[in-house]
Each structure stands twice: as structure tokens, then as C-alpha cells.
Amino acid sequence: MPSVEKDHELCVLANKLRDLDVSSRDARNVRNRIKQVLHSHRRSLADLNVDPFALESSHWDLQSLPVSGALMNLEALEEVLVIPDAHLELLLQPILSCVRDLWPSIISWLDFLHPMHRVGTPRMQLAPLETITRLISSLFTLKGSLPDLFADTPRIYRLIFDLWVRFDIYCDMPRMNDTLHACVGRLGYAVLGYAIWQPDKEMDGGATMEMDKRTEDSVALHALLGVVRYRRRFLYRQIVRQSHILLRLSVSGNAVRNDIILQNQLAILGVLSERLLSIPHYPREVVSRLVRIIQELLTVTGGPAIAHTATSALHSMWRTAGDRCSLVWSLRAGVLPAILTLREIEPIRHSANSLGLISLEAMSVDVLRALDSSGRALDIAGGVLGLDEKPLERKIQAEINQNLRDRIALIRSLYKKTCAYRLCISSVEQARATLRRCSCQTVCYCCKQCQRRDWPTHRRACRENQVIATHGDIAPLDAHFLMLCGRARLRSLAPDILAEISRLPVAAPDVPPCFHVVLDFGVIPPAMPEVSVMGASDTQEAMVWVTSFLHLPTRDAAVRAMYIPVRMLAAF
């Protein structure tokens, strides 16, 4: 039987199986026939035996008989790979044997037909994008059964990742039909479920094995980075930009259709940022666009479930970034109201984790300013969960909100972005463009002349506000704010601290002791201070050394808030 007829027969048989019960006689007869065709693949799929890269250049227009024959062979093979799982299990060994024998030819033809060779040319429209996308995605479902072939063929990773990263270039996105949209979804499923992970005996389906138990495939990640020329920031920009495109394609009327396509895209973003390809500084465009995606998803039916995945990806970026810029940009873009809305719609852990991280980072001046600009900072406690995974008590919620309110008020009163010299003649716009903060962090000046002229007035306050004994990774402005928060809290807790000091045993009553008070701002509301005997005082009277401490999952920091005689506590 000619190869073309065998192609057609395989397609017909595969389609027929979709409507048959797996245990029926007709199904067994169809499966037996498929096995016979696959066993004779050297005849039934003979067109794949031609080396495409040995053909003359005229064949690159994809209109010749050898190319058409190979394309039909690939389509027939793909039809077999996507038959229902119940039938596929019974045909798995013949399929694996066929794919293994034809593997070099399959990869060569996929490479030859790939649209990356025709970008920017009239031939681009002739590329069989649907067939290539479907077959590559289907082949990756066999990765756990053919691990050696995938390990020895880095080229297949380049083929799938190039399609996935650049599908907006290869497809006419505004006019993409439902078929191509589904193909993009299959690409995302193959990447998330198989391509980026090492083969595992439990890896029998994209959603059956927990993500945190999988091991990354270094060959695949190397190929992914190679596709984007090792520009990780570009990769993140591209993923989020395409996610936004997929969102617009998925929304029909006031509801989301084919939500799994966008869900997979955002899940890949989360996995890459959390475990596989995290970077210290995520692009602002990525963060802002991801926030817009969350906001848009909250306006359509079916969107909140996908918004949780987007929020989780954003949370991963906050955690793995080397700075707080991504968190600050997110807050300024309005992510907090979106998360609080999402928390009200579907109160699951993702939103609580994000709100908890925001509250922990709320000892940083830039984060507090961003919270203040969001307009919803005082509502954050309602969505935070306690250690027992349950919502916090109303009393504790009120304390958290009040604590944030006090911190924001302190920042507003302290860190004004105007020239501190009251006789400054510069306009507000001119002064703001050249403002520089004094080393004490409390005032700014627009020029050195204004700083010199204001020095007689500012001298004493400057010396009192210098940060001393800083420990850990903390910015100067945050260190100063941590010091002032410690002083403010010490004043409010002075009676309690004095009572605790009176109960502490002193080793040598005739030697003035030095007490150590630790104020932990790593939790909201701050816990009661720890008071202990530090040793002997270096003066003639008992002293108190006050440390403002900040313990976060990613860093610890501490500053000396005060060093004063014990008797001065009574004056507070």
C-alpha cells in the first residue's frame, strides 16, 4: 500500500478509537491494525527516511512531493500520539518502538519545517505551524519513556522552546484561530509538564507529580537560555507579554475560555522565578504588566482562579529578587487592592502568603511609601493568616493596621522631599531635581550652599540622628527608620521595660549593670521586647542598650536605637 494511503489509514484508525470503548471488540481490532501499520513503519512512514537538509533549495518552499509526503507522515504519527490515554497505554510499546526507530528522521524534519528558518520571508506563511506544534508537544509526553533519546538530542529542546518563546512572532496573534490557540496551549502544557524536568518514573502526566518534588533538566534549561541568548530579563519580558496576549485571546464577552492555556503560561513563570531561573532584578515592565493581568482577570468570570496563579508568580519574584524593587513597583501599580479583592473572592493560601510578605517588608521606607500611595494599606491585616493557617483575631488585625498607620505617619513627618534650608531661593521643581539627603537621613538639601547655610540650625539634630552600630544588610535610610521606630516603641513601653529590669537578677549589686533591650520589628504587631543583662556598665550608672532588630526570611539586620541611663526611662 502506498505511503499516502497508510498515512490516511493511520489517521482514520486513530480518530475511530476516540469513539470506541477500550474493552470493545471493535477497539481491539482497530488497535491491532494500528500495531501492524506501526510495525511496518519503514513502508508506511517511508517519506520520513529522506534527509530534508540534503534536498535542493527549491524544496524550502515546502510545496514539493518529498516535503508533502513527510508532512503527511508526521501528521499521521501525531494523530496516534494523541489518542485517549486508555487506548494509548495498550499501544505504548509499538508507538515507542516506532518513534525510537524514526527519531533522527523525525527531529530532522521538525527542524527543517520549523518557522525559525523562514522568519521575515514570504515562506513564513507556508510553515506548517499547527503540525509542528502539535507533534513536538506530543513527543514530550514520551520523555519519561524515552529518556535517553531526549538526553542525547538537545536540538528538540531548542525546537520547542523557540516555538514557545516566539509564538507571537510566528502566529498572527490578533487573528489567531481557535486551532492555533489550542496549539499554543499544548506547547505550554508540554513545557510545564515535561520539557523543563528530568524524566522520572512517576512522571506519567503533566499534573500528576508535585512540582516541588521534580528535578530540573539542566539540558533543557541550557537550551531555553540559548534560545533567548542567555538574556534572562528578556525571557521574563517575553513570557509576561505573551501572557497578556493570551489573556486578551481567552476573554470572550465577560468570561474566560480555555483558561488552562493562560494558567499554564503563568505557572511556568512562577516555576522559573521560584526555582529554575530566578534573577536578582526583575524588569519593571514585567512586574507592572503582571499586576495589570491580575487586575484584568478580576473583572471577568472565571478570572480569579487564574489571578491566583499570577499572584503566586509575582510572589515568587518578590521572594527571589535581590532587592525590594519588584515589590515596590507592584504596590505602586495597585497590586494590594487586587490581592485584597482576590482574598475576598477566593480565600486561599496564595493571597495570604503575598499579604504576609508585604506586611513583613513593611519596615522598609520605600515599601511603606508604596503602601501609602496604594490607598489600601490599612486593610492588609484582614487577609493575613496566622501560624495556625486561620485568619487573625480582630484585635490583632487592629494592632497590625494601627502599627502600619503609625509607621506611615512617621515617614510622612520625617522624610520630606524638600530643601530643609528655610531661606532656599530655588523653585520646588529645581530643588526636587537636585535633592540630596544628609547623612543623618532626616533632611534633604538642593545644593551644598543650602546645606552649609543651614548647618548651624541642623547641627545638633544631625548628630542625634546618626545611625550607630548597624549590623546586617540594610540600606542607610531603612537603618535610620528602624532606629527611630525603636525609639518610638521604647517610649511607649518604658514602664513595662522598667518593670522587667527590676525583676532581673544582677551578678554584682555594687557594679552598675548594662541592660540589653531587643525590639523585634520582623513581626507585625511587634512582639514584647526581650530584656537581659548585657554585662557591666561602662559608666558610673546603670545603662540601657536598645537594639532594633529586623528578622526576615531573606535577611537579618539590627541597629542601635538608644544607649541611655536607666533613670531616663522613667522620664518617658
Coordinates of C-alpha atoms in Angstrom, one line a residue:
M1 CA 0.0 0.0 0.0
P2 CA 1.5 3.4 -0.9
S3 CA 2.7 5.6 1.9
V4 CA -0.1 8.2 1.3
E5 CA -2.8 5.6 1.9
K6 CA -1.0 4.4 5.0
D7 CA -1.0 7.9 6.3
H8 CA -4.7 8.2 5.7
E9 CA -5.4 4.9 7.3
L10 CA -3.5 5.7 10.5
C11 CA -5.4 9.0 10.8
V12 CA -8.7 7.2 10.3
L13 CA -7.9 4.5 12.8
A14 CA -6.7 6.9 15.4
N15 CA -9.9 9.0 15.1
K16 CA -12.0 5.9 15.2
L17 CA -10.5 4.9 18.6
R18 CA -11.7 8.1 20.2
D19 CA -15.3 6.9 19.9
L20 CA -14.8 3.3 21.0
D21 CA -14.9 1.7 24.4
V22 CA -11.5 0.4 25.3
S23 CA -12.8 -3.1 26.1
S24 CA -14.9 -3.5 22.9
R25 CA -14.1 -5.9 20.1
D26 CA -14.0 -3.1 17.6
A27 CA -11.5 -1.2 19.7
R28 CA -9.2 -4.3 19.9
N29 CA -9.4 -4.8 16.1
V30 CA -8.5 -1.1 15.5
R31 CA -5.6 -1.3 17.9
N32 CA -4.3 -4.4 16.2
R33 CA -4.4 -2.7 12.9
I34 CA -2.6 0.3 14.2
K35 CA 0.1 -2.0 15.6
Q36 CA 0.5 -3.6 12.2
V37 CA 0.9 -0.2 10.5
L38 CA 3.4 0.9 13.1
H39 CA 5.4 -2.3 12.9
S40 CA 5.7 -1.7 9.1
H41 CA 6.7 2.0 9.6
R42 CA 9.6 1.7 7.2
R43 CA 7.0 1.4 4.4
S44 CA 4.0 3.2 6.0
L45 CA 6.1 6.2 7.0
A46 CA 8.7 5.9 4.3
D47 CA 8.7 9.6 3.3
L48 CA 10.4 10.4 6.7
N49 CA 13.5 8.4 5.6
V50 CA 14.5 11.3 3.2
D51 CA 17.1 13.7 4.7
P52 CA 15.4 17.1 4.3
F53 CA 18.7 19.0 4.6
A54 CA 20.1 17.1 1.6
L55 CA 17.3 18.3 -0.7
E56 CA 17.8 21.1 -3.1
S57 CA 17.0 24.7 -2.1
S58 CA 13.8 24.6 -4.2
H59 CA 12.3 22.3 -1.6
W60 CA 12.4 25.1 1.1
D61 CA 9.1 26.5 -0.3
L62 CA 7.5 23.3 1.2
Q63 CA 5.5 22.6 -1.9
S64 CA 7.4 19.6 -3.3
L65 CA 6.3 16.0 -3.2
P66 CA 9.0 14.8 -0.8
V67 CA 8.1 17.5 1.7
S68 CA 4.4 17.0 1.3
G69 CA 4.8 13.2 1.9
A70 CA 6.9 13.7 5.0
L71 CA 4.4 16.2 6.4
M72 CA 1.6 13.8 6.0
N73 CA 3.7 11.1 7.7
L74 CA 4.3 13.5 10.7
E75 CA 0.6 14.3 10.9
A76 CA -0.4 10.6 10.9
L77 CA 2.2 10.0 13.7
E78 CA 0.8 12.9 15.7
E79 CA -2.8 11.5 15.4
V80 CA -1.6 8.3 17.0
L81 CA 0.2 10.1 19.9
V82 CA -3.0 11.9 21.0
I83 CA -5.4 9.0 21.1
P84 CA -7.2 8.7 24.5
D85 CA -4.9 7.5 27.4
A86 CA -6.8 4.3 27.9
H87 CA -6.0 3.2 24.3
L88 CA -2.6 4.8 24.4
E89 CA -1.5 2.6 27.3
L90 CA -2.3 -0.5 25.3
L91 CA -0.4 0.8 22.2
L92 CA 2.5 2.3 24.1
Q93 CA 5.2 -0.3 23.2
P94 CA 4.6 -0.3 19.5
I95 CA 4.5 3.5 19.5
L96 CA 7.7 3.8 21.4
S97 CA 9.4 1.3 19.1
C98 CA 8.3 3.2 16.1
V99 CA 9.3 6.6 17.5
R100 CA 12.7 5.2 18.6
D101 CA 13.5 3.9 15.1
L102 CA 12.4 7.1 13.3
W103 CA 13.7 9.5 15.9
P104 CA 16.6 11.0 13.9
S105 CA 14.3 11.5 10.9
I106 CA 11.5 13.0 12.9
I107 CA 13.9 15.5 14.5
S108 CA 15.4 16.4 11.2
W109 CA 12.1 17.0 9.5
L110 CA 10.8 19.1 12.5
D111 CA 13.9 21.2 12.3
F112 CA 13.5 21.6 8.5
L113 CA 9.8 22.6 8.8
H114 CA 10.3 24.9 11.8
P115 CA 9.3 28.5 11.2
M116 CA 12.5 29.9 12.7
H117 CA 14.2 29.2 9.3
R118 CA 11.7 31.4 7.4
V119 CA 11.1 34.4 9.7
G120 CA 10.9 37.6 7.6
T121 CA 10.5 35.8 4.3
P122 CA 7.4 35.1 2.2
R123 CA 7.9 31.4 3.0
M124 CA 6.9 32.1 6.6
Q125 CA 3.2 31.8 5.9
L126 CA 3.8 28.3 4.4
A127 CA 5.3 26.8 7.6
P128 CA 3.0 24.1 8.9
L129 CA 2.9 25.6 12.4
E130 CA 0.0 23.6 13.6
T131 CA 1.5 20.2 12.7
I132 CA 4.9 21.1 14.1
T133 CA 3.5 22.5 17.4
R134 CA 1.2 19.5 18.0
L135 CA 3.8 16.9 17.2
I136 CA 6.6 18.4 19.3
S137 CA 4.2 18.8 22.2
S138 CA 3.1 15.2 21.9
L139 CA 6.6 13.9 21.6
F140 CA 7.5 15.4 25.0
T141 CA 4.8 13.3 26.7
L142 CA 7.0 10.4 25.9
K143 CA 10.0 11.9 27.6
G144 CA 9.7 9.6 30.7
S145 CA 9.6 6.5 28.4
L146 CA 12.5 7.6 26.1
P147 CA 14.8 9.5 28.4
D148 CA 18.0 8.5 26.5
L149 CA 16.7 9.9 23.2
F150 CA 15.8 13.3 24.8
A151 CA 19.1 13.4 26.7
D152 CA 21.1 12.8 23.5
T153 CA 19.0 15.3 21.4
P154 CA 19.4 18.9 22.7
R155 CA 18.0 20.0 19.4
I156 CA 14.5 19.0 20.3
Y157 CA 14.6 21.4 23.3
R158 CA 15.7 24.2 21.0
L159 CA 12.8 23.5 18.7
I160 CA 10.1 23.5 21.4
F161 CA 11.5 26.5 23.4
D162 CA 11.9 28.6 20.2
L163 CA 8.2 27.9 19.3
W164 CA 7.1 28.7 22.9
V165 CA 9.1 31.9 23.3
R166 CA 8.3 33.3 19.9
F167 CA 4.8 32.1 19.2
D168 CA 3.7 35.7 18.9
I169 CA 6.2 36.2 16.1
Y170 CA 5.2 33.0 14.2
C171 CA 1.5 33.4 14.7
D172 CA -0.7 36.3 13.6
M173 CA -1.8 36.9 17.1
P174 CA -4.8 39.3 16.6
R175 CA -6.3 36.9 14.1
M176 CA -5.2 33.6 15.7
N177 CA -7.9 30.9 15.2
D178 CA -9.0 28.5 17.9
T179 CA -6.9 25.7 16.5
L180 CA -3.6 27.7 16.8
H181 CA -4.7 28.9 20.2
A182 CA -5.1 25.3 21.3
C183 CA -1.7 24.5 19.8
V184 CA -0.1 27.3 22.0
G185 CA -1.9 25.8 25.0
R186 CA -0.3 22.4 24.2
L187 CA 3.1 24.0 24.0
G188 CA 2.7 25.4 27.4
Y189 CA 1.4 22.1 28.8
A190 CA 4.5 20.3 27.3
V191 CA 6.9 22.9 28.7
L192 CA 5.4 22.9 32.2
G193 CA 4.7 19.2 32.5
Y194 CA 7.7 17.7 30.8
A195 CA 10.3 19.8 29.0
I196 CA 11.9 21.5 31.9
W197 CA 12.0 18.5 34.2
Q198 CA 14.2 15.4 34.4
P199 CA 12.4 12.2 33.4
D200 CA 11.0 10.3 36.4
K201 CA 9.3 7.0 36.8
E202 CA 6.4 8.9 38.5
M203 CA 6.2 11.3 35.6
D204 CA 3.3 9.8 33.8
G205 CA 1.4 13.1 33.4
G206 CA 1.9 16.8 33.5
A207 CA -0.3 17.3 36.6
T208 CA 0.3 14.0 38.5
M209 CA 3.6 14.8 40.1
E210 CA 4.0 17.7 42.6
M211 CA 6.2 20.5 41.3
D212 CA 8.4 20.7 44.4
K213 CA 9.4 17.0 44.0
R214 CA 10.6 17.3 40.5
T215 CA 14.2 17.8 39.4
E216 CA 15.1 20.4 36.8
D217 CA 16.5 19.3 33.5
S218 CA 19.8 21.2 33.1
V219 CA 20.0 20.3 29.4
A220 CA 16.5 21.8 28.8
L221 CA 17.3 25.0 30.8
H222 CA 20.5 25.5 28.9
A223 CA 18.6 25.2 25.6
L224 CA 16.0 27.6 26.9
L225 CA 18.6 30.2 27.8
G226 CA 20.3 29.6 24.4
V227 CA 17.1 30.4 22.6
V228 CA 17.0 33.9 24.3
R229 CA 20.8 34.3 24.0
Y230 CA 21.1 34.0 27.8
R231 CA 19.1 37.2 28.4
R232 CA 17.0 36.2 31.3
R233 CA 15.4 39.5 31.7
F234 CA 14.3 39.3 28.0
L235 CA 12.8 35.8 28.7
Y236 CA 10.7 37.2 31.5
R237 CA 9.5 40.1 29.4
Q238 CA 8.5 37.8 26.6
I239 CA 6.6 35.3 28.9
V240 CA 4.6 38.1 30.6
R241 CA 4.0 39.9 27.3
Q242 CA 2.6 36.7 25.7
S243 CA 0.6 36.0 28.9
H244 CA -1.1 39.4 28.3
I245 CA -1.8 38.4 24.7
L246 CA -3.2 35.1 25.7
L247 CA -5.5 36.8 28.2
R248 CA -7.0 39.0 25.5
L249 CA -7.4 36.0 23.3
S250 CA -9.0 34.0 26.1
V251 CA -11.6 36.6 27.1
S252 CA -14.9 36.2 25.3
G253 CA -17.6 38.6 26.3
N254 CA -17.3 38.8 30.1
A255 CA -15.8 35.4 30.7
V256 CA -12.5 33.5 30.2
R257 CA -12.5 30.5 27.9
N258 CA -9.6 28.0 27.6
D259 CA -8.4 29.2 30.9
I260 CA -5.8 26.4 31.2
I261 CA -3.8 27.9 28.4
L262 CA -3.1 31.1 30.3
Q263 CA -2.9 29.2 33.6
N264 CA 0.0 27.1 32.3
Q265 CA 1.8 30.2 30.9
L266 CA 1.6 31.9 34.3
A267 CA 2.6 28.7 36.1
I268 CA 5.7 28.4 34.1
L269 CA 6.6 32.0 35.0
G270 CA 6.2 31.1 38.7
V271 CA 8.3 28.0 38.4
L272 CA 11.1 29.8 36.6
S273 CA 11.2 32.7 39.1
E274 CA 10.9 30.5 42.1
R275 CA 13.3 27.6 41.4
L276 CA 14.9 27.4 38.0
L277 CA 15.9 30.7 36.5
S278 CA 15.5 33.4 39.2
I279 CA 17.3 36.7 38.7
P280 CA 18.3 39.4 41.3
H281 CA 16.5 42.2 39.5
Y282 CA 13.2 41.6 37.6
P283 CA 12.3 44.2 34.9
R284 CA 9.8 46.8 36.0
E285 CA 7.8 46.1 32.8
V286 CA 7.4 42.5 33.8
V287 CA 6.1 43.4 37.3
S288 CA 3.8 46.2 36.1
R289 CA 2.3 44.1 33.3
L290 CA 1.7 41.1 35.6
V291 CA -0.2 43.4 38.0
R292 CA -2.3 44.6 35.1
I293 CA -3.1 40.9 34.2
I294 CA -4.2 40.3 37.8
Q295 CA -6.4 43.4 37.7
E296 CA -8.0 42.5 34.4
L297 CA -8.6 38.9 35.4
L298 CA -10.6 40.1 38.4
T299 CA -13.1 41.8 36.1
V300 CA -14.2 38.7 34.2
T301 CA -16.0 35.4 35.1
G302 CA -13.5 32.6 35.7
G303 CA -10.6 35.1 36.1
P304 CA -10.0 34.9 39.8
A305 CA -8.7 31.3 39.6
I306 CA -6.1 32.3 37.1
A307 CA -5.4 35.5 39.0
H308 CA -4.2 33.3 41.9
T309 CA -1.6 31.7 39.7
A310 CA -0.4 35.2 38.5
T311 CA -0.3 36.4 42.2
S312 CA 1.8 33.3 43.1
A313 CA 4.2 34.1 40.3
L314 CA 4.5 37.7 41.4
H315 CA 5.1 36.5 45.0
S316 CA 7.9 34.3 43.8
M317 CA 9.6 37.3 42.2
W318 CA 9.3 39.2 45.4
R319 CA 10.9 36.4 47.3
T320 CA 13.8 35.6 45.0
A321 CA 14.7 39.2 43.9
G322 CA 17.9 40.6 45.4
D323 CA 16.1 43.9 46.2
R324 CA 12.6 45.2 47.0
C325 CA 12.1 47.0 43.7
S326 CA 9.7 44.4 42.3
L327 CA 7.6 44.6 45.5
V328 CA 7.6 48.4 45.4
W329 CA 6.7 48.5 41.7
S330 CA 3.9 46.1 42.3
L331 CA 2.4 48.1 45.2
R332 CA 2.6 51.3 43.1
A333 CA 0.9 49.6 40.2
G334 CA -2.0 48.7 42.6
V335 CA -1.4 45.1 43.4
L336 CA -2.6 45.4 47.0
P337 CA -6.2 46.2 46.3
A338 CA -6.2 43.4 43.7
I339 CA -4.9 40.9 46.2
L340 CA -7.4 42.0 48.9
T341 CA -10.2 41.7 46.4
L342 CA -8.9 38.2 45.4
R343 CA -8.7 37.3 49.0
E344 CA -12.4 38.2 49.5
I345 CA -13.5 36.2 46.4
E346 CA -11.4 33.0 47.0
P347 CA -9.7 33.0 50.4
I348 CA -6.9 30.5 49.6
R349 CA -3.3 30.4 50.8
H350 CA -1.7 32.2 47.8
S351 CA -3.2 35.6 48.7
A352 CA -2.4 35.2 52.4
N353 CA 1.2 34.4 51.6
S354 CA 1.5 37.6 49.5
L355 CA -0.1 39.7 52.1
G356 CA 2.1 38.2 54.8
L357 CA 5.3 39.0 52.8
I358 CA 4.1 42.6 52.2
S359 CA 3.5 43.1 55.9
L360 CA 6.9 41.7 56.8
E361 CA 8.6 44.0 54.3
A362 CA 6.7 47.0 55.8
M363 CA 9.8 48.1 57.8
S364 CA 11.3 49.5 54.6
V365 CA 10.7 53.1 53.8
D366 CA 10.2 52.5 50.1
V367 CA 7.7 49.7 50.8
L368 CA 5.7 51.9 53.3
R369 CA 5.6 54.8 50.8
A370 CA 4.3 52.4 48.1
L371 CA 1.7 51.1 50.6
D372 CA 0.7 54.7 51.4
S373 CA 0.3 55.5 47.7
S374 CA -1.9 52.4 47.2
G375 CA -4.5 53.7 49.5
R376 CA -5.4 50.3 51.0
A377 CA -2.5 49.8 53.5
L378 CA -4.8 49.8 56.4
D379 CA -6.8 46.9 55.2
I380 CA -3.9 44.5 54.8
A381 CA -4.4 42.6 58.2
G382 CA -7.7 41.2 57.2
G383 CA -6.1 38.9 54.7
V384 CA -3.1 37.7 56.7
L385 CA -3.2 34.2 58.2
G386 CA -1.6 33.2 61.5
L387 CA 0.7 30.2 62.1
D388 CA -2.4 28.0 62.5
E389 CA -3.5 28.9 59.0
K390 CA -6.6 30.7 60.3
P391 CA -7.5 34.4 60.0
L392 CA -6.1 36.6 62.7
E393 CA -8.3 37.8 65.6
R394 CA -10.0 41.2 65.1
K395 CA -7.9 42.6 67.9
I396 CA -4.6 41.6 66.3
Q397 CA -5.8 42.9 62.9
A398 CA -6.5 46.2 64.5
E399 CA -3.0 46.2 66.0
I400 CA -1.4 45.4 62.7
N401 CA -3.3 48.1 60.9
Q402 CA -2.5 50.7 63.6
N403 CA 1.1 49.7 63.5
L404 CA 1.2 50.3 59.7
R405 CA -0.7 53.6 60.2
D406 CA 1.9 54.8 62.8
R407 CA 4.8 53.8 60.5
I408 CA 3.4 55.7 57.5
A409 CA 2.6 58.7 59.7
L410 CA 6.2 58.7 60.9
I411 CA 7.6 58.6 57.4
R412 CA 5.3 61.4 56.3
S413 CA 6.6 63.6 59.1
L414 CA 10.3 62.7 58.8
Y415 CA 11.3 62.2 55.2
K416 CA 10.1 65.2 53.3
K417 CA 11.5 65.7 49.8
T418 CA 12.0 69.5 50.1
C419 CA 15.1 71.5 50.7
A420 CA 15.4 71.9 54.5
Y421 CA 17.0 75.4 54.3
R422 CA 14.1 77.7 55.0
L423 CA 15.6 80.6 53.0
C424 CA 16.2 78.5 49.9
I425 CA 15.5 80.5 46.8
S426 CA 15.2 77.6 44.3
S427 CA 11.8 76.7 43.0
V428 CA 10.2 73.5 44.1
E429 CA 10.8 71.9 40.7
Q430 CA 14.5 72.9 40.7
A431 CA 15.1 71.8 44.2
R432 CA 13.4 68.4 43.8
A433 CA 15.7 67.7 40.7
T434 CA 18.9 68.1 42.7
L435 CA 17.9 67.0 46.2
R436 CA 20.4 65.0 48.2
R437 CA 19.8 63.5 51.6
C438 CA 22.0 64.5 54.6
S439 CA 24.0 61.6 56.2
C440 CA 21.5 61.7 59.1
Q441 CA 18.8 60.8 56.6
T442 CA 16.2 63.2 58.2
V443 CA 16.6 66.2 55.8
C444 CA 17.5 67.0 52.2
Y445 CA 19.2 69.9 50.5
C446 CA 19.1 71.0 46.9
C447 CA 22.8 72.1 46.9
K448 CA 25.9 72.3 49.1
Q449 CA 25.4 76.1 49.7
C450 CA 22.0 75.5 51.3
Q451 CA 23.5 72.7 53.4
R452 CA 26.3 74.9 54.7
R453 CA 23.9 77.8 55.5
D454 CA 21.5 75.5 57.4
W455 CA 24.3 73.7 59.3
P456 CA 24.1 76.0 62.5
T457 CA 20.4 75.1 62.8
H458 CA 20.7 71.4 61.8
R459 CA 24.0 70.5 63.6
R460 CA 22.5 69.1 66.9
A461 CA 19.7 67.2 65.2
C462 CA 22.2 65.7 62.7
R463 CA 24.4 64.3 65.4
E464 CA 21.5 62.9 67.4
N465 CA 20.1 61.1 64.3
Q466 CA 23.3 59.4 63.1
V467 CA 22.9 55.7 62.9
I468 CA 25.5 53.8 65.0
A469 CA 26.3 50.1 65.2
T470 CA 24.5 48.9 62.1
H471 CA 24.5 45.1 61.6
G472 CA 23.4 43.1 58.5
D473 CA 22.2 44.0 55.0
I474 CA 20.1 47.2 55.4
A475 CA 20.0 50.4 53.4
P476 CA 21.0 53.6 55.3
L477 CA 17.5 55.1 55.1
D478 CA 15.9 51.9 56.3
A479 CA 18.5 51.7 59.1
H480 CA 17.6 55.2 60.2
F481 CA 13.9 54.4 60.1
L482 CA 14.5 51.2 62.1
M483 CA 16.4 53.2 64.7
L484 CA 13.6 55.8 65.1
C485 CA 10.9 53.1 65.3
G486 CA 12.9 51.6 68.1
R487 CA 13.0 54.9 69.9
A488 CA 9.3 55.4 69.5
R489 CA 8.4 51.9 70.7
L490 CA 10.8 52.3 73.7
R491 CA 8.9 55.4 74.8
S492 CA 5.6 53.6 74.6
L493 CA 6.9 50.5 76.5
A494 CA 9.1 52.3 79.1
P495 CA 7.1 51.3 82.2
D496 CA 7.0 47.6 81.1
I497 CA 10.7 47.6 80.4
L498 CA 11.5 49.2 83.7
A499 CA 9.4 46.6 85.5
E500 CA 11.2 43.8 83.7
I501 CA 14.6 45.3 84.5
S502 CA 13.6 45.4 88.2
R503 CA 13.0 41.7 88.2
L504 CA 16.3 40.7 86.6
P505 CA 19.0 39.3 88.9
V506 CA 22.2 41.3 88.9
A507 CA 25.5 39.4 89.5
A508 CA 27.4 42.2 91.3
P509 CA 25.0 44.7 93.0
D510 CA 27.8 47.2 93.7
V511 CA 28.7 47.3 89.9
P512 CA 26.3 49.3 87.7
P513 CA 24.9 46.9 85.1
C514 CA 24.1 47.4 81.4
F515 CA 20.8 46.0 80.3
H516 CA 20.1 45.0 76.7
V517 CA 16.6 45.5 75.2
V518 CA 15.8 43.9 71.9
L519 CA 12.9 45.2 69.9
D520 CA 12.0 42.8 67.1
F521 CA 10.3 44.5 64.1
G522 CA 10.3 41.4 62.0
V523 CA 6.7 40.6 63.1
I524 CA 3.6 42.8 63.0
P525 CA 2.5 43.8 65.5
P526 CA 5.9 43.8 67.2
A527 CA 6.3 41.3 70.0
M528 CA 7.2 42.3 73.5
P529 CA 10.8 43.3 73.9
E530 CA 13.5 40.9 75.2
V531 CA 15.3 42.3 78.2
S532 CA 18.5 40.8 79.6
V533 CA 21.7 41.8 81.5
M534 CA 24.4 42.6 79.0
G535 CA 27.2 43.0 81.5
A536 CA 28.8 45.8 83.5
S537 CA 28.1 49.4 82.5
D538 CA 31.0 51.5 81.1
T539 CA 29.7 54.5 83.1
Q540 CA 29.0 55.2 86.8
E541 CA 25.3 54.4 86.5
A542 CA 23.2 51.6 85.1
M543 CA 22.7 51.9 81.3
V544 CA 20.2 50.5 78.8
W545 CA 21.4 49.4 75.3
V546 CA 18.4 49.3 73.0
T547 CA 18.6 47.3 69.7
S548 CA 16.1 47.5 66.9
F549 CA 16.2 44.1 65.2
L550 CA 14.7 43.0 61.9
H551 CA 14.4 39.3 61.1
L552 CA 13.1 38.4 57.7
P553 CA 13.1 35.2 55.6
T554 CA 15.9 36.6 53.4
R555 CA 17.9 38.7 55.7
D556 CA 18.6 39.9 59.3
A557 CA 19.5 43.5 60.3
A558 CA 20.0 45.4 63.5
V559 CA 20.8 49.0 64.6
R560 CA 21.4 50.6 68.0
A561 CA 18.3 52.7 68.7
M562 CA 19.4 54.1 72.1
Y563 CA 22.1 54.0 74.7
I564 CA 20.9 55.8 77.8
P565 CA 20.9 55.7 81.6
V566 CA 18.1 53.6 83.2
R567 CA 16.9 56.6 85.1
M568 CA 16.0 58.3 81.8
L569 CA 13.4 55.6 81.0
A570 CA 11.3 56.9 83.9
A571 CA 11.2 60.3 82.1
F572 CA 9.5 58.7 79.1

